[in-house]
Amino acid sequence: MTRTWKEMAFGDLPIREDLKSQHAYGAPQLDVPIRLNVNENPYPPSPDLVARIAEAIAAVAKEANRYPDRDFAKLRESLAEYLRHDSGIAIAAKHIWAGNGSNEVLQHILQVFGGPGRTALAFTPAYPMYEEYCRTTFTHLHRVPRNARFEIDFAEAIDAIETVQPSVVFLTSPNNPTGTALSIDTIQAVLDVAPGIVIVDEAYAEFRRDGVPTAVSLLPDNPRLIVSRTLSKAFKFAGGRVGYCACVASIIEAIQLVRLPYHLSVFTQAAACAALAARDELLAQVATLKAERDATVAWLRGIGLRVADSDANFVLFGEFSDRHAIWNALLREGVLIRETGPNGFLRVSIGTASEMDAFRETLQRALAEHR
Ligand SMILES: *Cc1c(COP(=O)(O)O)cnc(C)c1O
């Protein structure tokens, strides 16, 4: 006989005051045929790579009675090697930190550089998780709105930083949910006036258009700069949960004060190393996705919508008087996109060619009904 549990309502829990009115972050995970809502790479790993990952995991399973390498030396070297190759900048394993998604890395950074009485600054619309890292670390978040083209107004940014004196500045390039990237001049100007840490979140760096810069080139001259990246988007490894950042070695020493020991399991470390060893294969569809993205931007503009420039694997488009109605009409036909960003806008992640065909068809039907 099983005993029945005494339940307790959420509102009756003795939880922190500031959490009582909060909702858990996360897009709906719905089981529909076409999922274009969380910027995943639509292409799964090849059977060959699946076999290599399984082999790597089996090898470390033999030592699973032991704690993993706390400092994940091999994974850090693999990530450093990739960034060196991608940027041409001398980056060593000591310049790399990683976590269970760049979400964890960014939270580590706020645990070290944020805190009670401190302020972080972000340019909105921004990635909603920044609010959560701040809430978790009791850091005040100061928001500076982007202009009508979703770009950061240079003079306004400098002015806000000089006034607020934030301990941490979040720059996102390309930005989520808008897709817009930042110029090197803007990033350097922010570094010149910011008194604290400047994070450039480059979760979508591999999708940027030709000629669009990455902040990695600024690392050697700017010890307060942290550039974060992830394997979740271009690398089609969202399920593996690995993100990382590059910065001076002393910042990583500081992060080691706040991270939980052994946060990356032997399985995560082994799978990520196997994936990175096959990076050319993992990144093989990035060019296809970029072409599909550019075609999607052009098509949406062609039917008269407002569309943000995109250097990412998603596109923000609008404006709709009732965006929820459009979102719902697509969902009813099995196409899940994201209701996010500024009011009246929707975001679609770039899928395969046939998924994008379905998106275009269902959107046209929805517009005929709801515009
Ligand atoms: C997706 C995303 C991330 C990180 O996701 P992880 O899966 O935790 O690596 C970070 N920043 C932005 C802006 C993102 O869109």
Short mmCIF file of C-alpha atoms and ligand atoms in Angstrom, two decimals:
data_model
loop_
_atom_site.label_atom_id
_atom_site.label_comp_id
_atom_site.label_asym_id
_atom_site.label_seq_id
_atom_site.Cartn_x
_atom_site.Cartn_y
_atom_site.Cartn_z
CA MET A 1 0.00 0.00 0.00
CA THR A 2 1.39 3.43 -0.93
CA ARG A 3 0.77 6.26 1.51
CA THR A 4 -0.80 9.45 0.21
CA TRP A 5 1.32 12.60 0.34
CA LYS A 6 0.32 15.74 2.16
CA GLU A 7 0.48 18.39 -0.59
CA MET A 8 1.25 22.06 -0.04
CA ALA A 9 0.11 24.87 -2.34
CA PHE A 10 2.86 27.02 -3.93
CA GLY A 11 1.46 30.10 -2.22
CA ASP A 12 1.82 28.47 1.21
CA LEU A 13 5.51 27.60 0.82
CA PRO A 14 7.90 29.53 3.06
CA ILE A 15 9.84 30.81 0.02
CA ARG A 16 11.77 34.04 -0.57
CA GLU A 17 9.43 37.06 -0.84
CA ASP A 18 10.84 38.12 -4.21
CA LEU A 19 10.12 34.73 -5.79
CA LYS A 20 6.45 34.59 -4.85
CA SER A 21 5.15 36.47 -7.90
CA GLN A 22 7.59 34.86 -10.36
CA HIS A 23 7.03 32.34 -13.16
CA ALA A 24 9.54 29.75 -14.36
CA TYR A 25 11.27 30.75 -17.59
CA GLY A 26 10.88 28.61 -20.68
CA ALA A 27 9.17 28.44 -24.05
CA PRO A 28 6.31 25.94 -24.40
CA GLN A 29 7.73 22.47 -25.22
CA LEU A 30 4.91 21.18 -27.41
CA ASP A 31 4.98 17.99 -29.40
CA VAL A 32 4.15 19.35 -32.86
CA PRO A 33 5.60 18.38 -36.26
CA ILE A 34 7.47 21.66 -36.94
CA ARG A 35 9.29 23.27 -34.01
CA LEU A 36 10.80 26.64 -34.87
CA ASN A 37 10.68 28.28 -31.44
CA VAL A 38 13.93 27.87 -29.50
CA ASN A 39 16.62 28.51 -32.15
CA GLU A 40 17.81 24.93 -32.23
CA ASN A 41 19.71 23.60 -35.21
CA PRO A 42 17.15 21.45 -37.09
CA TYR A 43 19.74 18.93 -38.31
CA PRO A 44 20.47 16.00 -35.98
CA PRO A 45 23.99 14.54 -35.68
CA SER A 46 24.85 11.87 -38.27
CA PRO A 47 24.65 8.17 -37.30
CA ASP A 48 28.45 8.09 -37.50
CA LEU A 49 28.83 10.93 -35.00
CA VAL A 50 26.16 9.41 -32.75
CA ALA A 51 28.31 6.25 -32.66
CA ARG A 52 31.46 8.24 -31.81
CA ILE A 53 29.70 10.09 -28.99
CA ALA A 54 28.34 6.80 -27.64
CA GLU A 55 31.85 5.32 -27.73
CA ALA A 56 33.31 8.29 -25.85
CA ILE A 57 30.60 8.03 -23.21
CA ALA A 58 31.11 4.27 -22.83
CA ALA A 59 34.84 4.82 -22.27
CA VAL A 60 34.30 7.22 -19.35
CA ALA A 61 31.42 5.17 -17.92
CA LYS A 62 34.13 2.73 -16.82
CA GLU A 63 35.41 5.38 -14.39
CA ALA A 64 32.04 6.75 -13.36
CA ASN A 65 32.72 5.76 -9.74
CA ARG A 66 35.25 8.67 -9.69
CA TYR A 67 34.42 12.38 -9.71
CA PRO A 68 35.14 14.10 -13.05
CA ASP A 69 38.10 16.41 -13.71
CA ARG A 70 36.86 19.51 -11.87
CA ASP A 71 38.74 21.79 -14.25
CA PHE A 72 37.88 19.81 -17.42
CA ALA A 73 41.32 20.39 -18.93
CA LYS A 74 40.72 18.41 -22.11
CA LEU A 75 37.43 20.12 -22.94
CA ARG A 76 38.95 23.55 -22.27
CA GLU A 77 41.79 22.79 -24.67
CA SER A 78 39.29 21.63 -27.34
CA LEU A 79 37.24 24.81 -26.95
CA ALA A 80 40.39 27.00 -27.01
CA GLU A 81 41.54 25.24 -30.15
CA TYR A 82 38.20 25.92 -31.86
CA LEU A 83 38.22 29.62 -30.93
CA ARG A 84 41.85 29.99 -32.06
CA HIS A 85 40.94 28.41 -35.36
CA ASP A 86 37.77 30.54 -35.71
CA SER A 87 39.36 33.88 -34.80
CA GLY A 88 43.10 33.66 -35.38
CA ILE A 89 43.58 35.03 -31.85
CA ALA A 90 45.98 33.28 -29.43
CA ILE A 91 43.59 31.69 -26.92
CA ALA A 92 44.82 29.08 -24.45
CA ALA A 93 42.94 26.60 -22.28
CA LYS A 94 43.51 28.92 -19.29
CA HIS A 95 41.37 31.56 -21.06
CA ILE A 96 38.34 29.25 -21.31
CA TRP A 97 35.56 28.46 -18.83
CA ALA A 98 32.57 26.21 -19.58
CA GLY A 99 29.29 25.18 -18.02
CA ASN A 100 26.02 23.36 -18.58
CA GLY A 101 25.03 25.75 -21.34
CA SER A 102 26.27 29.32 -21.55
CA ASN A 103 23.34 30.02 -19.23
CA GLU A 104 25.34 28.51 -16.39
CA VAL A 105 28.51 30.37 -17.42
CA LEU A 106 26.65 33.69 -17.48
CA GLN A 107 25.15 32.97 -14.07
CA HIS A 108 28.67 32.20 -12.75
CA ILE A 109 29.80 35.61 -14.02
CA LEU A 110 26.90 37.38 -12.25
CA GLN A 111 27.64 35.42 -9.06
CA VAL A 112 31.16 36.86 -9.10
CA PHE A 113 30.65 40.37 -10.47
CA GLY A 114 27.02 41.12 -9.56
CA GLY A 115 25.47 40.95 -6.13
CA PRO A 116 23.51 43.04 -3.62
CA GLY A 117 24.02 46.78 -4.17
CA ARG A 118 25.44 46.19 -7.66
CA THR A 119 23.87 46.95 -11.03
CA ALA A 120 23.99 45.21 -14.40
CA LEU A 121 22.98 47.00 -17.58
CA ALA A 122 21.29 45.47 -20.65
CA PHE A 123 19.90 46.85 -23.89
CA THR A 124 16.31 45.73 -24.41
CA PRO A 125 14.70 43.80 -25.96
CA ALA A 126 17.34 41.38 -24.72
CA TYR A 127 17.64 37.73 -23.78
CA PRO A 128 15.09 37.25 -20.93
CA MET A 129 17.50 35.06 -18.94
CA TYR A 130 19.59 38.12 -18.04
CA GLU A 131 16.76 39.10 -15.70
CA GLU A 132 16.95 35.70 -14.03
CA TYR A 133 20.72 35.78 -13.45
CA CYS A 134 20.22 39.18 -11.83
CA ARG A 135 17.31 38.01 -9.70
CA THR A 136 19.23 34.94 -8.56
CA THR A 137 22.27 37.02 -7.59
CA PHE A 138 20.32 39.99 -6.14
CA THR A 139 21.79 42.28 -8.79
CA HIS A 140 19.77 45.28 -9.93
CA LEU A 141 19.13 45.24 -13.71
CA HIS A 142 19.08 48.59 -15.50
CA ARG A 143 17.43 48.44 -18.93
CA VAL A 144 18.27 50.76 -21.82
CA PRO A 145 15.87 50.43 -24.77
CA ARG A 146 17.21 49.87 -28.29
CA ASN A 147 16.10 52.23 -31.09
CA ALA A 148 13.32 51.56 -33.63
CA ARG A 149 15.69 49.43 -35.75
CA PHE A 150 16.60 47.41 -32.65
CA GLU A 151 20.10 48.86 -32.66
CA ILE A 152 21.95 50.30 -29.69
CA ASP A 153 22.06 54.07 -29.88
CA PHE A 154 25.74 54.85 -29.46
CA ALA A 155 25.47 58.17 -27.57
CA GLU A 156 22.66 56.91 -25.37
CA ALA A 157 24.63 53.79 -24.46
CA ILE A 158 27.71 55.74 -23.42
CA ASP A 159 25.57 58.19 -21.48
CA ALA A 160 23.70 55.41 -19.63
CA ILE A 161 26.92 53.62 -18.68
CA GLU A 162 28.53 56.82 -17.41
CA THR A 163 25.45 57.60 -15.33
CA VAL A 164 24.66 54.12 -13.97
CA GLN A 165 28.28 52.89 -13.49
CA PRO A 166 27.21 49.23 -13.86
CA SER A 167 29.34 46.41 -12.47
CA VAL A 168 28.36 44.31 -15.50
CA VAL A 169 27.23 45.31 -19.01
CA PHE A 170 25.45 42.74 -21.18
CA LEU A 171 26.07 43.20 -24.89
CA THR A 172 24.50 40.59 -27.14
CA SER A 173 25.77 40.21 -30.67
CA PRO A 174 23.91 38.94 -32.59
CA ASN A 175 21.12 39.88 -30.21
CA ASN A 176 18.23 37.60 -29.25
CA PRO A 177 15.33 38.16 -29.98
CA THR A 178 16.13 40.80 -32.61
CA GLY A 179 18.96 39.13 -34.59
CA THR A 180 20.91 42.39 -34.88
CA ALA A 181 24.71 42.46 -34.40
CA LEU A 182 26.97 45.15 -32.91
CA SER A 183 29.89 46.93 -34.55
CA ILE A 184 33.37 46.62 -33.07
CA ASP A 185 33.34 50.40 -32.56
CA THR A 186 30.28 50.15 -30.32
CA ILE A 187 31.77 47.31 -28.28
CA GLN A 188 35.11 49.13 -27.93
CA ALA A 189 33.35 52.37 -26.92
CA VAL A 190 31.42 50.51 -24.23
CA LEU A 191 34.67 48.90 -22.99
CA ASP A 192 36.26 52.35 -22.85
CA VAL A 193 33.62 53.83 -20.53
CA ALA A 194 32.34 50.80 -18.58
CA PRO A 195 33.86 50.68 -15.09
CA GLY A 196 33.34 46.91 -14.67
CA ILE A 197 32.92 43.74 -16.66
CA VAL A 198 31.58 43.76 -20.23
CA ILE A 199 30.02 40.51 -21.42
CA VAL A 200 29.54 40.05 -25.15
CA ASP A 201 27.09 37.16 -25.50
CA GLU A 202 27.84 35.61 -28.89
CA ALA A 203 25.51 32.59 -28.73
CA TYR A 204 24.83 33.01 -32.47
CA ALA A 205 28.31 34.09 -33.63
CA GLU A 206 28.70 31.32 -36.20
CA PHE A 207 25.63 32.56 -38.11
CA ARG A 208 26.80 36.14 -38.62
CA ARG A 209 26.92 37.49 -42.18
CA ASP A 210 30.25 38.03 -43.95
CA GLY A 211 32.06 41.07 -42.65
CA VAL A 212 30.18 41.15 -39.32
CA PRO A 213 32.82 41.13 -36.56
CA THR A 214 33.19 39.09 -33.37
CA ALA A 215 34.40 40.55 -30.09
CA VAL A 216 36.98 37.76 -29.75
CA SER A 217 39.51 39.99 -31.57
CA LEU A 218 39.23 42.52 -28.70
CA LEU A 219 40.10 40.01 -25.96
CA PRO A 220 43.92 40.39 -25.88
CA ASP A 221 43.71 44.17 -25.21
CA ASN A 222 40.69 44.26 -22.89
CA PRO A 223 41.04 42.33 -19.60
CA ARG A 224 37.50 43.26 -18.46
CA LEU A 225 35.91 41.72 -21.58
CA ILE A 226 34.25 38.29 -21.49
CA VAL A 227 32.99 36.72 -24.73
CA SER A 228 30.51 33.86 -24.28
CA ARG A 229 29.57 31.24 -26.84
CA THR A 230 27.63 27.98 -26.87
CA LEU A 231 27.45 24.60 -28.57
CA SER A 232 23.62 24.82 -28.45
CA LYS A 233 22.94 26.69 -31.67
CA ALA A 234 25.34 26.41 -34.63
CA PHE A 235 26.92 23.23 -33.22
CA LYS A 236 23.57 21.36 -33.02
CA PHE A 237 24.35 20.25 -29.48
CA ALA A 238 21.57 21.94 -27.46
CA GLY A 239 20.74 18.64 -25.77
CA GLY A 240 24.38 18.21 -24.69
CA ARG A 241 24.22 21.41 -22.57
CA VAL A 242 27.63 22.96 -23.10
CA GLY A 243 28.41 26.68 -23.26
CA TYR A 244 31.65 28.52 -22.61
CA CYS A 245 33.38 31.87 -22.37
CA ALA A 246 36.80 33.32 -23.12
CA CYS A 247 38.48 35.92 -20.91
CA VAL A 248 41.65 36.60 -18.90
CA ALA A 249 42.76 33.74 -16.65
CA SER A 250 42.16 35.72 -13.43
CA ILE A 251 38.41 35.96 -14.15
CA ILE A 252 38.32 32.18 -14.38
CA GLU A 253 40.15 31.94 -11.05
CA ALA A 254 37.39 34.13 -9.61
CA ILE A 255 34.62 32.00 -11.15
CA GLN A 256 36.13 28.96 -9.47
CA LEU A 257 35.12 30.54 -6.15
CA VAL A 258 31.41 30.31 -6.98
CA ARG A 259 30.94 27.29 -9.24
CA LEU A 260 29.74 24.06 -7.69
CA PRO A 261 32.56 21.51 -7.78
CA TYR A 262 32.33 18.88 -10.54
CA HIS A 263 29.58 20.81 -12.37
CA LEU A 264 30.46 19.17 -15.70
CA SER A 265 29.90 15.43 -15.55
CA VAL A 266 32.28 12.92 -17.14
CA PHE A 267 29.54 12.25 -19.70
CA THR A 268 29.17 15.92 -20.63
CA GLN A 269 32.93 16.37 -20.93
CA ALA A 270 33.39 13.24 -23.05
CA ALA A 271 30.43 13.93 -25.33
CA ALA A 272 31.47 17.57 -25.86
CA CYS A 273 35.05 16.57 -26.73
CA ALA A 274 33.77 13.98 -29.21
CA ALA A 275 31.45 16.59 -30.73
CA LEU A 276 34.19 19.21 -31.00
CA ALA A 277 36.49 16.69 -32.69
CA ALA A 278 33.80 16.52 -35.41
CA ARG A 279 33.23 20.27 -35.56
CA ASP A 280 33.41 20.50 -39.36
CA GLU A 281 30.56 18.03 -39.57
CA LEU A 282 28.57 19.79 -36.83
CA LEU A 283 28.98 23.16 -38.53
CA ALA A 284 28.36 21.77 -42.02
CA GLN A 285 24.80 23.08 -42.31
CA VAL A 286 25.53 26.58 -41.00
CA ALA A 287 25.90 27.95 -44.55
CA THR A 288 22.59 26.34 -45.57
CA LEU A 289 20.86 27.84 -42.52
CA LYS A 290 22.32 31.29 -43.24
CA ALA A 291 21.06 31.16 -46.84
CA GLU A 292 17.64 30.02 -45.63
CA ARG A 293 17.65 32.88 -43.08
CA ASP A 294 18.47 35.50 -45.73
CA ALA A 295 15.72 34.08 -47.96
CA THR A 296 13.26 34.20 -45.05
CA VAL A 297 14.10 37.86 -44.32
CA ALA A 298 13.63 38.76 -48.00
CA TRP A 299 10.37 36.83 -48.27
CA LEU A 300 8.87 38.39 -45.14
CA ARG A 301 9.84 41.87 -46.35
CA GLY A 302 8.40 41.01 -49.75
CA ILE A 303 4.96 40.40 -48.26
CA GLY A 304 5.12 43.79 -46.56
CA LEU A 305 6.16 42.92 -43.00
CA ARG A 306 8.67 44.74 -40.81
CA VAL A 307 11.70 42.50 -40.35
CA ALA A 308 14.83 43.09 -38.28
CA ASP A 309 18.23 42.50 -39.90
CA SER A 310 19.40 39.06 -38.76
CA ASP A 311 22.89 37.70 -38.16
CA ALA A 312 21.46 34.75 -36.24
CA ASN A 313 19.48 31.58 -37.01
CA PHE A 314 16.12 33.26 -36.39
CA VAL A 315 14.14 36.21 -37.69
CA LEU A 316 12.00 38.73 -35.80
CA PHE A 317 9.03 40.02 -37.78
CA GLY A 318 5.82 42.01 -37.32
CA GLU A 319 3.95 44.09 -36.65
CA PHE A 320 0.67 42.47 -35.78
CA SER A 321 -2.18 44.04 -33.86
CA ASP A 322 -2.83 40.59 -32.37
CA ARG A 323 0.35 38.54 -32.52
CA HIS A 324 -1.11 35.84 -30.33
CA ALA A 325 -3.79 35.15 -32.96
CA ILE A 326 -1.12 34.65 -35.65
CA TRP A 327 0.99 32.47 -33.33
CA ASN A 328 -2.04 30.36 -32.53
CA ALA A 329 -3.11 30.01 -36.16
CA LEU A 330 0.34 28.61 -37.00
CA LEU A 331 0.29 26.30 -34.00
CA ARG A 332 -3.08 24.87 -35.04
CA GLU A 333 -1.40 23.78 -38.27
CA GLY A 334 1.50 22.21 -36.42
CA VAL A 335 4.04 25.03 -36.76
CA LEU A 336 5.39 26.28 -33.43
CA ILE A 337 7.12 29.68 -33.46
CA ARG A 338 7.88 32.06 -30.56
CA GLU A 339 5.77 34.82 -29.12
CA THR A 340 8.57 36.98 -27.78
CA GLY A 341 10.28 40.34 -28.14
CA PRO A 342 8.57 43.69 -28.58
CA ASN A 343 4.81 43.81 -28.67
CA GLY A 344 3.37 42.92 -32.06
CA PHE A 345 6.38 40.86 -33.15
CA LEU A 346 6.99 37.14 -33.53
CA ARG A 347 10.23 35.18 -33.89
CA VAL A 348 10.81 32.18 -36.15
CA SER A 349 13.88 29.95 -35.88
CA ILE A 350 15.38 28.81 -39.19
CA GLY A 351 14.57 25.17 -39.91
CA THR A 352 15.12 22.90 -42.89
CA ALA A 353 13.97 23.97 -46.36
CA SER A 354 10.76 21.95 -46.08
CA GLU A 355 10.04 23.30 -42.58
CA MET A 356 10.43 26.85 -43.91
CA ASP A 357 8.06 26.02 -46.80
CA ALA A 358 5.49 24.96 -44.23
CA PHE A 359 6.12 28.13 -42.21
CA ARG A 360 5.57 30.37 -45.27
CA GLU A 361 2.40 28.56 -46.28
CA THR A 362 0.82 28.60 -42.83
CA LEU A 363 1.83 32.23 -42.22
CA GLN A 364 0.18 33.31 -45.46
CA ARG A 365 -3.03 31.55 -44.52
CA ALA A 366 -2.90 33.08 -41.02
CA LEU A 367 -2.35 36.57 -42.44
CA ALA A 368 -5.28 36.19 -44.83
CA GLU A 369 -7.45 35.41 -41.82
CA HIS A 370 -6.15 37.87 -39.26
CA ARG A 371 -4.85 41.00 -40.93
C1 LIG B 1 20.45 30.38 -26.58
C2 LIG B 1 21.13 31.53 -25.94
C3 LIG B 1 22.10 31.35 -24.95
C4 LIG B 1 22.58 30.08 -24.38
O1 LIG B 1 21.99 28.96 -24.34
P1 LIG B 1 22.70 27.68 -23.71
O2 LIG B 1 21.94 26.58 -24.35
O3 LIG B 1 22.51 27.78 -22.24
O4 LIG B 1 24.14 27.72 -24.09
C5 LIG B 1 22.76 32.45 -24.45
N1 LIG B 1 22.46 33.68 -24.86
C6 LIG B 1 21.54 33.90 -25.79
C7 LIG B 1 21.29 35.28 -26.23
C8 LIG B 1 20.83 32.84 -26.35
O5 LIG B 1 19.88 33.08 -27.24
#
